[in-house]
PDB file of C-alpha atoms in Angstrom:
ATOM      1  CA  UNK A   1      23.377 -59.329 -47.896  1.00  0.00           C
ATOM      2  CA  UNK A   2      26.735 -57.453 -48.844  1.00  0.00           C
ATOM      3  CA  UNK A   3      28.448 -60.467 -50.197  1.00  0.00           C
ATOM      4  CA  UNK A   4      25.750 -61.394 -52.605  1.00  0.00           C
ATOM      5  CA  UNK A   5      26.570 -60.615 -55.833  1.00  0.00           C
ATOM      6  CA  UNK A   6      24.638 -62.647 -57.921  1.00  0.00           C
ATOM      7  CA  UNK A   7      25.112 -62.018 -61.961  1.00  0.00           C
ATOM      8  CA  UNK A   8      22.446 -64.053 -62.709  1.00  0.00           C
ATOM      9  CA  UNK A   9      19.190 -65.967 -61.166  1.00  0.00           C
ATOM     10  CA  UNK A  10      15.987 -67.917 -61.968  1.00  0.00           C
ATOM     11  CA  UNK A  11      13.144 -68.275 -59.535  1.00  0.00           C
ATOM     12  CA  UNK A  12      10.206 -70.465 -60.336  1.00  0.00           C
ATOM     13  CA  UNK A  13       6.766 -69.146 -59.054  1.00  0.00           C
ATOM     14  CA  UNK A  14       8.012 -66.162 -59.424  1.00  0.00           C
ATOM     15  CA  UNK A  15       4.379 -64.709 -60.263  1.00  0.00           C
ATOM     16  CA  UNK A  16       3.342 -64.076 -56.564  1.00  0.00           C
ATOM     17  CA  UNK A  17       4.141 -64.690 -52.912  1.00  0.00           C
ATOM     18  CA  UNK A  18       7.671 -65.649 -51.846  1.00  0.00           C
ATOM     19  CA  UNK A  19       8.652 -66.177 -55.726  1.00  0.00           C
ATOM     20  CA  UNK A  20       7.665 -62.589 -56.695  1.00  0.00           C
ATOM     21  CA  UNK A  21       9.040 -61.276 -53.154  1.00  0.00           C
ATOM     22  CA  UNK A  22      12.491 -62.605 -54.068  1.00  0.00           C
ATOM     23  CA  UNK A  23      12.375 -60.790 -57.718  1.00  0.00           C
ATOM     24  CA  UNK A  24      11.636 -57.785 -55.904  1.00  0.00           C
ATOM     25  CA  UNK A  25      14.373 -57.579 -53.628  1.00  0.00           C
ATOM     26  CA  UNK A  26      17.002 -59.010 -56.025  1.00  0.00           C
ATOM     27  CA  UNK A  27      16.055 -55.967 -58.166  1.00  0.00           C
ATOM     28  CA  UNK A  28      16.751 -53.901 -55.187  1.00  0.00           C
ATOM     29  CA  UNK A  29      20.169 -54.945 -54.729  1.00  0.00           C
ATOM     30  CA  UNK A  30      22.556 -52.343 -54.398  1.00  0.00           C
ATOM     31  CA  UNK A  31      24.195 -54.152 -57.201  1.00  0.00           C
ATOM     32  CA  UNK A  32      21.218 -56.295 -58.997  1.00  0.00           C
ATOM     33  CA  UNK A  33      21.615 -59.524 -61.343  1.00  0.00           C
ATOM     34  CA  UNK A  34      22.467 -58.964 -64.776  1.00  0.00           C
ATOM     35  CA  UNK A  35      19.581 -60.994 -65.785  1.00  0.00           C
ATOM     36  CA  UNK A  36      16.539 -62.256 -63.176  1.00  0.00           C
ATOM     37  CA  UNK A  37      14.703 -64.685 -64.818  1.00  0.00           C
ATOM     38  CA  UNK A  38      10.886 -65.135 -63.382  1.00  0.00           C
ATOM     39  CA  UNK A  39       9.484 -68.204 -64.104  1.00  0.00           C
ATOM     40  CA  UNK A  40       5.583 -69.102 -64.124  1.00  0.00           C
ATOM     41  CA  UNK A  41       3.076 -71.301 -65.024  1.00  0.00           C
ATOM     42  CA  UNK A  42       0.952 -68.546 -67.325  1.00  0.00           C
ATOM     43  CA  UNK A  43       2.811 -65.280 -67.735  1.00  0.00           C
ATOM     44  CA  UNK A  44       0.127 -63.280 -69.467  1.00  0.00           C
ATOM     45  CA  UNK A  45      -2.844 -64.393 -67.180  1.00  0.00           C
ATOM     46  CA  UNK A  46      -4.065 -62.122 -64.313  1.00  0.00           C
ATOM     47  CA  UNK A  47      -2.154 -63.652 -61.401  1.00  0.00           C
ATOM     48  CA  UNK A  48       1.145 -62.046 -63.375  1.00  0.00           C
ATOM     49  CA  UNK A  49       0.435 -58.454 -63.876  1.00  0.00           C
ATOM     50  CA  UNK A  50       2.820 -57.035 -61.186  1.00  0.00           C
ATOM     51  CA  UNK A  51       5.268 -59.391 -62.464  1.00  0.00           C
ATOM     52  CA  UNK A  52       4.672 -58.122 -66.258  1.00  0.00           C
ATOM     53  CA  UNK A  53       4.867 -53.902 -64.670  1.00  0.00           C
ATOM     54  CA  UNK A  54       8.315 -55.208 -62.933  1.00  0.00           C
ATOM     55  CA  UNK A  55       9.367 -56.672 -66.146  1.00  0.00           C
ATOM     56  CA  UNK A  56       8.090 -53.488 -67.830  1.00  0.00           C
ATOM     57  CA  UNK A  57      10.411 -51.043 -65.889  1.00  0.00           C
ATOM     58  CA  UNK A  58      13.383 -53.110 -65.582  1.00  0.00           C
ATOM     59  CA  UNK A  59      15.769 -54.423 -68.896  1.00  0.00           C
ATOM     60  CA  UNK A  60      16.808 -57.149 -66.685  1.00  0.00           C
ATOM     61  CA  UNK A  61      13.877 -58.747 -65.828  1.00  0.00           C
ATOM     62  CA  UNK A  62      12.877 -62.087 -68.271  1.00  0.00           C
ATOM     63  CA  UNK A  63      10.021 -63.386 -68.257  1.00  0.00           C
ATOM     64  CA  UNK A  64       9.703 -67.084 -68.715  1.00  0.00           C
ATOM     65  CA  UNK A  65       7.027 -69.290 -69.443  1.00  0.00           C
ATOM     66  CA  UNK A  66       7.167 -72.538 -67.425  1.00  0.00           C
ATOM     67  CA  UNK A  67       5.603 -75.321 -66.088  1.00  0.00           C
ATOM     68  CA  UNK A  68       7.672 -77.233 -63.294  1.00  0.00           C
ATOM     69  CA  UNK A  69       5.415 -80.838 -64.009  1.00  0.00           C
ATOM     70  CA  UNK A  70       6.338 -80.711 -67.464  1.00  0.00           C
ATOM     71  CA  UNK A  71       9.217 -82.389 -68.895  1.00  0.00           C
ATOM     72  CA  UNK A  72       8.933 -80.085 -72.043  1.00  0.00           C
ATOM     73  CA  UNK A  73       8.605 -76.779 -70.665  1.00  0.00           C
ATOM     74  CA  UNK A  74      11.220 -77.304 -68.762  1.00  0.00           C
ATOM     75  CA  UNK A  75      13.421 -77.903 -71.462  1.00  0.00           C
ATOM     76  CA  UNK A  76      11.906 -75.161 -73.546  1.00  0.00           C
ATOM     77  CA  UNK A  77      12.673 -72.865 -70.418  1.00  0.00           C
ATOM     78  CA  UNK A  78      16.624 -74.238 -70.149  1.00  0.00           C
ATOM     79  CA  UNK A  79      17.262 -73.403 -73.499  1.00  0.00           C
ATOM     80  CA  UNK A  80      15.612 -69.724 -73.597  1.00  0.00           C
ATOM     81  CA  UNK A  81      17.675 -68.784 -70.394  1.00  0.00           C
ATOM     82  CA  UNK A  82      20.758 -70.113 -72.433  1.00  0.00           C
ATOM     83  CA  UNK A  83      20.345 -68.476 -75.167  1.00  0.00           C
ATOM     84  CA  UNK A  84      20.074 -65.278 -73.466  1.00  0.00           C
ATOM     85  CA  UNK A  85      23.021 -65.610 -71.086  1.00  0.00           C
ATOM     86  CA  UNK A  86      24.800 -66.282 -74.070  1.00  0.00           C
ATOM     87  CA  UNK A  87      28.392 -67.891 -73.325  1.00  0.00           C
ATOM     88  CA  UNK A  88      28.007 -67.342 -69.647  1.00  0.00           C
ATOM     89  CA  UNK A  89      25.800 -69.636 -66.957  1.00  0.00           C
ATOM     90  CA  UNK A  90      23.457 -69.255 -64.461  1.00  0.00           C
ATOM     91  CA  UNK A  91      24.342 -68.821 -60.873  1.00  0.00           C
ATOM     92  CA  UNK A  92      21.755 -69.372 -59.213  1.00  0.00           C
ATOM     93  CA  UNK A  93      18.882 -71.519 -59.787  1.00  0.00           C
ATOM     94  CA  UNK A  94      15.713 -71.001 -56.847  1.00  0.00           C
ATOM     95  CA  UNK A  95      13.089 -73.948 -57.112  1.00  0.00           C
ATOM     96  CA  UNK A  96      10.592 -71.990 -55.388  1.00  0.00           C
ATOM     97  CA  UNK A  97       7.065 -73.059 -57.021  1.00  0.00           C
ATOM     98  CA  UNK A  98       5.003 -75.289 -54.965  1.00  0.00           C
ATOM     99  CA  UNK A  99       1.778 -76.502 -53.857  1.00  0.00           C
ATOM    100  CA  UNK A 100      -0.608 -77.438 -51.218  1.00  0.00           C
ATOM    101  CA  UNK A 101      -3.910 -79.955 -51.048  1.00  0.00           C
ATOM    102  CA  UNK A 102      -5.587 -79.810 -47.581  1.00  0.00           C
ATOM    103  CA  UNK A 103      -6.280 -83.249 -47.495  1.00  0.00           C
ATOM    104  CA  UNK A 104      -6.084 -84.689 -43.762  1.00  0.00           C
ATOM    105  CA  UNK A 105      -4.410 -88.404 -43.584  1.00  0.00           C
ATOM    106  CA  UNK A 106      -7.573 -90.908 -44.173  1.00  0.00           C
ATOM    107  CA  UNK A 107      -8.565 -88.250 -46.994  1.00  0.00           C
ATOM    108  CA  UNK A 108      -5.321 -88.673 -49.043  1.00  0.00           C
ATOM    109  CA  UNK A 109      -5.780 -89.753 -52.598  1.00  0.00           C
ATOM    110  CA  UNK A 110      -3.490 -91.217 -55.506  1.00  0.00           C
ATOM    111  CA  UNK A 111      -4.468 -88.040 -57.333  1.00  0.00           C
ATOM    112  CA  UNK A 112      -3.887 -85.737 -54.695  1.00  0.00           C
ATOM    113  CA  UNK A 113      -0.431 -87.529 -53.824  1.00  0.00           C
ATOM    114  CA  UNK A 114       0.826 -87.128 -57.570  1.00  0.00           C
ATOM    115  CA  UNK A 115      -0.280 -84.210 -57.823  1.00  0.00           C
ATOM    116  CA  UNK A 116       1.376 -82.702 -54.752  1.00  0.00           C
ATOM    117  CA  UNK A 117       4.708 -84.898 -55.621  1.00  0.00           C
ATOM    118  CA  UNK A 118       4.793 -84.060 -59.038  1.00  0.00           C
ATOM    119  CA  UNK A 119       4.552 -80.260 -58.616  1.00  0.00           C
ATOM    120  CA  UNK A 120       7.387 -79.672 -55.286  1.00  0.00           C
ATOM    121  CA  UNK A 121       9.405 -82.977 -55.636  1.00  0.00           C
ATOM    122  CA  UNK A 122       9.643 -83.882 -59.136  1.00  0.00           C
ATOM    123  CA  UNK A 123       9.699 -80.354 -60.573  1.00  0.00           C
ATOM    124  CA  UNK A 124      13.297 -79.410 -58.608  1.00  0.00           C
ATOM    125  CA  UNK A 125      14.739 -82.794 -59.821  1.00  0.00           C
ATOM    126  CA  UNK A 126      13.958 -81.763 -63.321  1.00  0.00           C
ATOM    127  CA  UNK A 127      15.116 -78.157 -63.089  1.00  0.00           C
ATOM    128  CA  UNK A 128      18.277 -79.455 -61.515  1.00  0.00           C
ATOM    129  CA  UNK A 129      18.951 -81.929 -64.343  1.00  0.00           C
ATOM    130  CA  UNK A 130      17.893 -79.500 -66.971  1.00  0.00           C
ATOM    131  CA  UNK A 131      19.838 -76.468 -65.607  1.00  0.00           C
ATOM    132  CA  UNK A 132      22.761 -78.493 -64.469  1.00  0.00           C
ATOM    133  CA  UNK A 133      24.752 -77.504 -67.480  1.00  0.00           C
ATOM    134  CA  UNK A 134      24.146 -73.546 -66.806  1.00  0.00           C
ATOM    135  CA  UNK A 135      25.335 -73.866 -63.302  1.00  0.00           C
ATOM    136  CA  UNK A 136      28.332 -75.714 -64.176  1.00  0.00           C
ATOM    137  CA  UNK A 137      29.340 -73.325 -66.825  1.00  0.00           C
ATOM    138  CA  UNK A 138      28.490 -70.322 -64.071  1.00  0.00           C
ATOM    139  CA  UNK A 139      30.463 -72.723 -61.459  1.00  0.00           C
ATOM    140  CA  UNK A 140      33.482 -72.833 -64.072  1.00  0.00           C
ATOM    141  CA  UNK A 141      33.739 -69.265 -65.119  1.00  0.00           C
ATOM    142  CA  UNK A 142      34.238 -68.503 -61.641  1.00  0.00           C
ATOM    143  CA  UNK A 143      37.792 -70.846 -61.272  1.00  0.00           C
ATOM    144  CA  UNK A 144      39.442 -71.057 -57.565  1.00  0.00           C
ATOM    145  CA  UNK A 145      36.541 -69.635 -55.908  1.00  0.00           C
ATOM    146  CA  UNK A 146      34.767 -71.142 -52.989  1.00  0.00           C
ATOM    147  CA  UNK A 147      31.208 -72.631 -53.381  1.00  0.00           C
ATOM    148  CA  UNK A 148      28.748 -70.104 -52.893  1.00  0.00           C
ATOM    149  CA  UNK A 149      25.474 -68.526 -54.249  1.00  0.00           C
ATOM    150  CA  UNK A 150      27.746 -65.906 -55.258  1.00  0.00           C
ATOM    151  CA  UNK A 151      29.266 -68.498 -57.866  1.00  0.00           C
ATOM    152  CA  UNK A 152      26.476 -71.792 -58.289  1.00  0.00           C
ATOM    153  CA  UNK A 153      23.695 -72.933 -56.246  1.00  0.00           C
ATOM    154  CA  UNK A 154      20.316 -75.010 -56.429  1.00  0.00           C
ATOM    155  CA  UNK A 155      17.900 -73.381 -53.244  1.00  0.00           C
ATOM    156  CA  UNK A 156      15.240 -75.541 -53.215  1.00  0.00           C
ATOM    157  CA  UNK A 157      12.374 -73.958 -51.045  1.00  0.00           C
ATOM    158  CA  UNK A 158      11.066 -76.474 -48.181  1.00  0.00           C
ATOM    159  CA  UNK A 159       9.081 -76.409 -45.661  1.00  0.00           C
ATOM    160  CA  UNK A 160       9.299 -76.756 -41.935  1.00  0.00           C
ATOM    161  CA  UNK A 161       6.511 -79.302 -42.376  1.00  0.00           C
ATOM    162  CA  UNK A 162       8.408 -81.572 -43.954  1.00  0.00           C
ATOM    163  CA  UNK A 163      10.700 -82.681 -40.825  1.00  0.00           C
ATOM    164  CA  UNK A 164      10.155 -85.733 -39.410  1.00  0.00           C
ATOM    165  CA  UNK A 165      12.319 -85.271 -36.872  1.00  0.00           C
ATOM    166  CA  UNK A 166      10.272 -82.073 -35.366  1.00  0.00           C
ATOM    167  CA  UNK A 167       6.310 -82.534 -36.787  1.00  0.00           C
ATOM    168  CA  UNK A 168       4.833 -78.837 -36.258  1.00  0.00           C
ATOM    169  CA  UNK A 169       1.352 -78.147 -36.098  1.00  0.00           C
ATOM    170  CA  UNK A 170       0.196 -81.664 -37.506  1.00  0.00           C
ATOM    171  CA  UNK A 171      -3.130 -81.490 -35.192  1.00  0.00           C
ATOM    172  CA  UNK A 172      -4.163 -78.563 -36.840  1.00  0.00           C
ATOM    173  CA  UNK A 173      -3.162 -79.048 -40.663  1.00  0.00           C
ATOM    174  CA  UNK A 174      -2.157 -82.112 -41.344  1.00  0.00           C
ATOM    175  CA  UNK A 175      -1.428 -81.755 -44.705  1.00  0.00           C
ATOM    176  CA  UNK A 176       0.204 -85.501 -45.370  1.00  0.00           C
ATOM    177  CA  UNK A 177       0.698 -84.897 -48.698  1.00  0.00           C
ATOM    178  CA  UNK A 178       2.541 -81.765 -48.519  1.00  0.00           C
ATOM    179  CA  UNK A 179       4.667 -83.119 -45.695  1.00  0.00           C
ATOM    180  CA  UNK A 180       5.883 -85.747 -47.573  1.00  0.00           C
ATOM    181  CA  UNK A 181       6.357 -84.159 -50.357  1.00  0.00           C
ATOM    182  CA  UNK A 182       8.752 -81.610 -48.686  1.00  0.00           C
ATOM    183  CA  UNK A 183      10.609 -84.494 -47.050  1.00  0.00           C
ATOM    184  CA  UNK A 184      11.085 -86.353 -50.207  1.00  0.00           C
ATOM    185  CA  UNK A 185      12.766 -82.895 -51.839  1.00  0.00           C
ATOM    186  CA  UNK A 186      15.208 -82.717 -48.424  1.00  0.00           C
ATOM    187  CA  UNK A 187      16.301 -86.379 -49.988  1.00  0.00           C
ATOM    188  CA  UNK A 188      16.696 -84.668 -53.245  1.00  0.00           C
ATOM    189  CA  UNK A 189      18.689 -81.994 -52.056  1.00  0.00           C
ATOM    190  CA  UNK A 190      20.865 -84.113 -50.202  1.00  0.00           C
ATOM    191  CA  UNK A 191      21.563 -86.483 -52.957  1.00  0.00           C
ATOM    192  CA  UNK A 192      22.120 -83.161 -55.538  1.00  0.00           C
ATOM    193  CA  UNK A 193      24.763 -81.854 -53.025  1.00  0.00           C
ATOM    194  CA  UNK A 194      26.578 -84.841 -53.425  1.00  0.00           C
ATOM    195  CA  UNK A 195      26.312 -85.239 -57.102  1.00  0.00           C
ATOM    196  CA  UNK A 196      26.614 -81.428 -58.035  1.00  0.00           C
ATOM    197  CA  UNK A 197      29.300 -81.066 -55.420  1.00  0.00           C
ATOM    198  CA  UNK A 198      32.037 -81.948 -58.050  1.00  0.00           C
ATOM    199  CA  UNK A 199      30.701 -79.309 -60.957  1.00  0.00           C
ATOM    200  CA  UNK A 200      31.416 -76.733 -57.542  1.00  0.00           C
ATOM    201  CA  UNK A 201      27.018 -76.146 -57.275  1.00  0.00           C
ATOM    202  CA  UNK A 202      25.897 -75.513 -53.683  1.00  0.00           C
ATOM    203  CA  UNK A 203      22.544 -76.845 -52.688  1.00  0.00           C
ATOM    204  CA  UNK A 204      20.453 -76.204 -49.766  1.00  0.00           C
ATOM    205  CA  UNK A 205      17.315 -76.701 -48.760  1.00  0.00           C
ATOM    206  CA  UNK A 206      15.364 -73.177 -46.977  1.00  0.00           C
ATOM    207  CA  UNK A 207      12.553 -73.043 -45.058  1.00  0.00           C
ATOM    208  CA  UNK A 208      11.078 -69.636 -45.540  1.00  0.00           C
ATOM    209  CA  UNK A 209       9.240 -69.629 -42.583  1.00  0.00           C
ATOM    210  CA  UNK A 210       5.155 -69.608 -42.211  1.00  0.00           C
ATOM    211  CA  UNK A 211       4.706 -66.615 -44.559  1.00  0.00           C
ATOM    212  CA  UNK A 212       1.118 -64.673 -45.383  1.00  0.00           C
ATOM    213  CA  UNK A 213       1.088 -65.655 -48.696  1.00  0.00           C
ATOM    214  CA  UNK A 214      -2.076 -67.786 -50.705  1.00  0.00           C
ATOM    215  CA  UNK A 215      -0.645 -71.089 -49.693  1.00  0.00           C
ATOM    216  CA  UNK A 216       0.702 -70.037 -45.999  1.00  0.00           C
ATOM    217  CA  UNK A 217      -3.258 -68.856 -45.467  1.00  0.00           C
ATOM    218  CA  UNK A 218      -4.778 -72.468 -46.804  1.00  0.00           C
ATOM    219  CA  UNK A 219      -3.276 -74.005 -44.036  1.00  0.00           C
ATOM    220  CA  UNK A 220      -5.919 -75.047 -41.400  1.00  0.00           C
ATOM    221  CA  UNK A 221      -4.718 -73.698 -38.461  1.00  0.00           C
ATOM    222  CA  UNK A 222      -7.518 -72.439 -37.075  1.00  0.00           C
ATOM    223  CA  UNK A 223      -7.199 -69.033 -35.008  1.00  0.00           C
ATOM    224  CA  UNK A 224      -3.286 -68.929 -35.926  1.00  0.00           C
ATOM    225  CA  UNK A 225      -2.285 -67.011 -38.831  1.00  0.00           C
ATOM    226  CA  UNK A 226       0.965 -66.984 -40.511  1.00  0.00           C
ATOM    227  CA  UNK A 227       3.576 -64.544 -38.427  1.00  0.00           C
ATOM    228  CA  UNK A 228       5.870 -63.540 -41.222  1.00  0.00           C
ATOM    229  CA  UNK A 229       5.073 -60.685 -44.263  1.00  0.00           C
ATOM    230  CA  UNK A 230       6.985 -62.041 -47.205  1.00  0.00           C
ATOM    231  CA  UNK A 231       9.349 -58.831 -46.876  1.00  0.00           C
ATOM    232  CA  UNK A 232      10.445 -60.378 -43.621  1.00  0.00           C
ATOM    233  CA  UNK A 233      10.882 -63.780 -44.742  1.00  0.00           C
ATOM    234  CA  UNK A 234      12.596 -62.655 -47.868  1.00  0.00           C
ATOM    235  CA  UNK A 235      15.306 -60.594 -46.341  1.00  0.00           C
ATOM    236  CA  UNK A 236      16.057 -63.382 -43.925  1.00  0.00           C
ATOM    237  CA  UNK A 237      16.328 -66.103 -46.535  1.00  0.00           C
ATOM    238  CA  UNK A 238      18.495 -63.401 -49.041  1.00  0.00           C
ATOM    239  CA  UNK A 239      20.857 -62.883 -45.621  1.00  0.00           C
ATOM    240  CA  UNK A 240      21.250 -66.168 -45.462  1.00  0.00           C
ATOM    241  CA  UNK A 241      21.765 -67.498 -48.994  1.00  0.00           C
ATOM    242  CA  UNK A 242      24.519 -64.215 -48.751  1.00  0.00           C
ATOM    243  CA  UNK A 243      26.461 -66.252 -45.757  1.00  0.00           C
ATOM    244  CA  UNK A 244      26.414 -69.844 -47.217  1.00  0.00           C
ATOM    245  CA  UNK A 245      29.785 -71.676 -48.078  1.00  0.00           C
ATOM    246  CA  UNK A 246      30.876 -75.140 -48.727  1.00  0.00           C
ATOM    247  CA  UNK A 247      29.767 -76.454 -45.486  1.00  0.00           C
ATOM    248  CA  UNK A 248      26.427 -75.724 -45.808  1.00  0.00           C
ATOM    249  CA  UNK A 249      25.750 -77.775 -48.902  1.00  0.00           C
ATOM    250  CA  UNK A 250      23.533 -80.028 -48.481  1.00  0.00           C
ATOM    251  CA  UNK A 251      22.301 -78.822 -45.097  1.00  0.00           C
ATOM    252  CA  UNK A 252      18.233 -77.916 -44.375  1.00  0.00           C
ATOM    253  CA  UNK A 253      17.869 -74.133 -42.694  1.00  0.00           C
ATOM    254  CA  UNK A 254      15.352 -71.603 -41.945  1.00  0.00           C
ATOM    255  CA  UNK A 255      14.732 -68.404 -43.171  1.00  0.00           C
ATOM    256  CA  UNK A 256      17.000 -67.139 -39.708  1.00  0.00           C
ATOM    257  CA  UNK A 257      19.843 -69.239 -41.010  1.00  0.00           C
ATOM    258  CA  UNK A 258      18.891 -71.956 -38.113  1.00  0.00           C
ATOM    259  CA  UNK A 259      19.702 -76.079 -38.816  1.00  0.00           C
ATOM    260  CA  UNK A 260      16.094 -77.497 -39.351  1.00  0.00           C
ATOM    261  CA  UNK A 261      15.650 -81.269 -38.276  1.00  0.00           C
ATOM    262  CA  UNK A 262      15.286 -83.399 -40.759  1.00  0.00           C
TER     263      UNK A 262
END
């Protein structure tokens, strides 16, 4: 994690589980962001409170209101993170906030489907489009330097369960909704690497492993429990995101820096 030095970062979801995990540990850094901006659906309500102490003790800390399926909070949330970076851009932008329905296959519904879509497909598109301008300014204030998260990058936070190429565990949960909607945002990934390669933004898609959080414990697995704490999975995913370059862009990898399947 040595050669992260990231001046500034937004995580969405950043209330609880992996979201308020990575807050945590970028406040740790030996040298932290000048400005972390946690994002979340309802930051006064009573799922936020540690977030709110965090942002208590520490100047650097922002907290954002924002709602990834809407169009205008979105926007709302681009232009408060704007105005307080001031002439300078964001550097790294972490689509974290997600969702699960445990609907099995013959149980899937329109609803449930949009829903599902809406929330961990759609949500990244639109925070990509609407931060775009951030990142590029972050990217260009940073001139003859390599891509990296260190300069401007998009994680957006998959899921295992959305390879096709390696389907994991789909007797037990099989979560078609989900799964698809984490393959659709591997598309989206793929398409913003190639798009955003030219304004010098890295994008990845991370699978942070099966983590003992709210959503990891939904999943119907029966007697198997998630393995990882989200200590564990954070460090892994910060070590990583510390080693990426231009090579990477584009590219799906796990928490241990290991090439997922599509």
């Amino acid at each position: 994690m040595a050669g992260l030095r990231v001046p500034s970062v937004l995580v969405t979801g950043a209330n609880r589980g992996i979201g308020l995990g990575l807050v945590q540990h970028f406040l740790g850094m030996p040298t932290p962001p000048q400005w972390v901006f946690a994002a979340c659906r309802s930051p006064t309500g009573q799922r936020a409170q540690e977030l709110q102490r965090l942002a208590s003790k520490h100047r650097n800390v922002v907290v954002i209101p924002l709602d990834v399926t809407d169009p205008a909070s979105i926007k709302a949330a681009a232009a408060q993170v704007g105005e307080r970076l001031g002439g300078s851009g964001l550097t790294l932008l972490i689509n974290n906030a997600g969702m699960v329905i445990l609907n099995a296959l013959e149980d899937e519904t329109l609803e449930a489907m949009t829903r599902v879509y809406t929330t961990n497909t759609i949500g990244p598109l639109l925070m990509g489009q609407a931060f775009l301008p951030l990142l590029k300014k972050a990217a260009q204030g940073s001139p003859g330097s390599a891509m990296s998260c260190s300069r401007a990058a998009i994680i957006n936070m998959s899921s295992y369960a959305g390879s096709i190429g390696d389907i994991a565990f789909f007797d037990m949960a099989q979560i078609v909704s989900y799964r698809c909607s984490k393959a659709a945002l591997n598309m989206l990934t793929k398409c913003q690497s190639l798009r955003y390669k030219e304004d010098g933004v890295l994008c990845v898609a991370l699978h942070p492993g099966w983590v003992q959080t709210d959503m990891g414990n939904m999943e119907d697995t029966g007697p198997q429990k998630p393995p990882l704490t989200v200590d564990e999975s954070v460090r892994g995913m910060l070590k990583v995101l510390s080693s990426l370059s231009e090579k990477d862009t584009g590219t799906f990898l796990s928490w241990e820096g290991k090439v997922v399947p599509w």
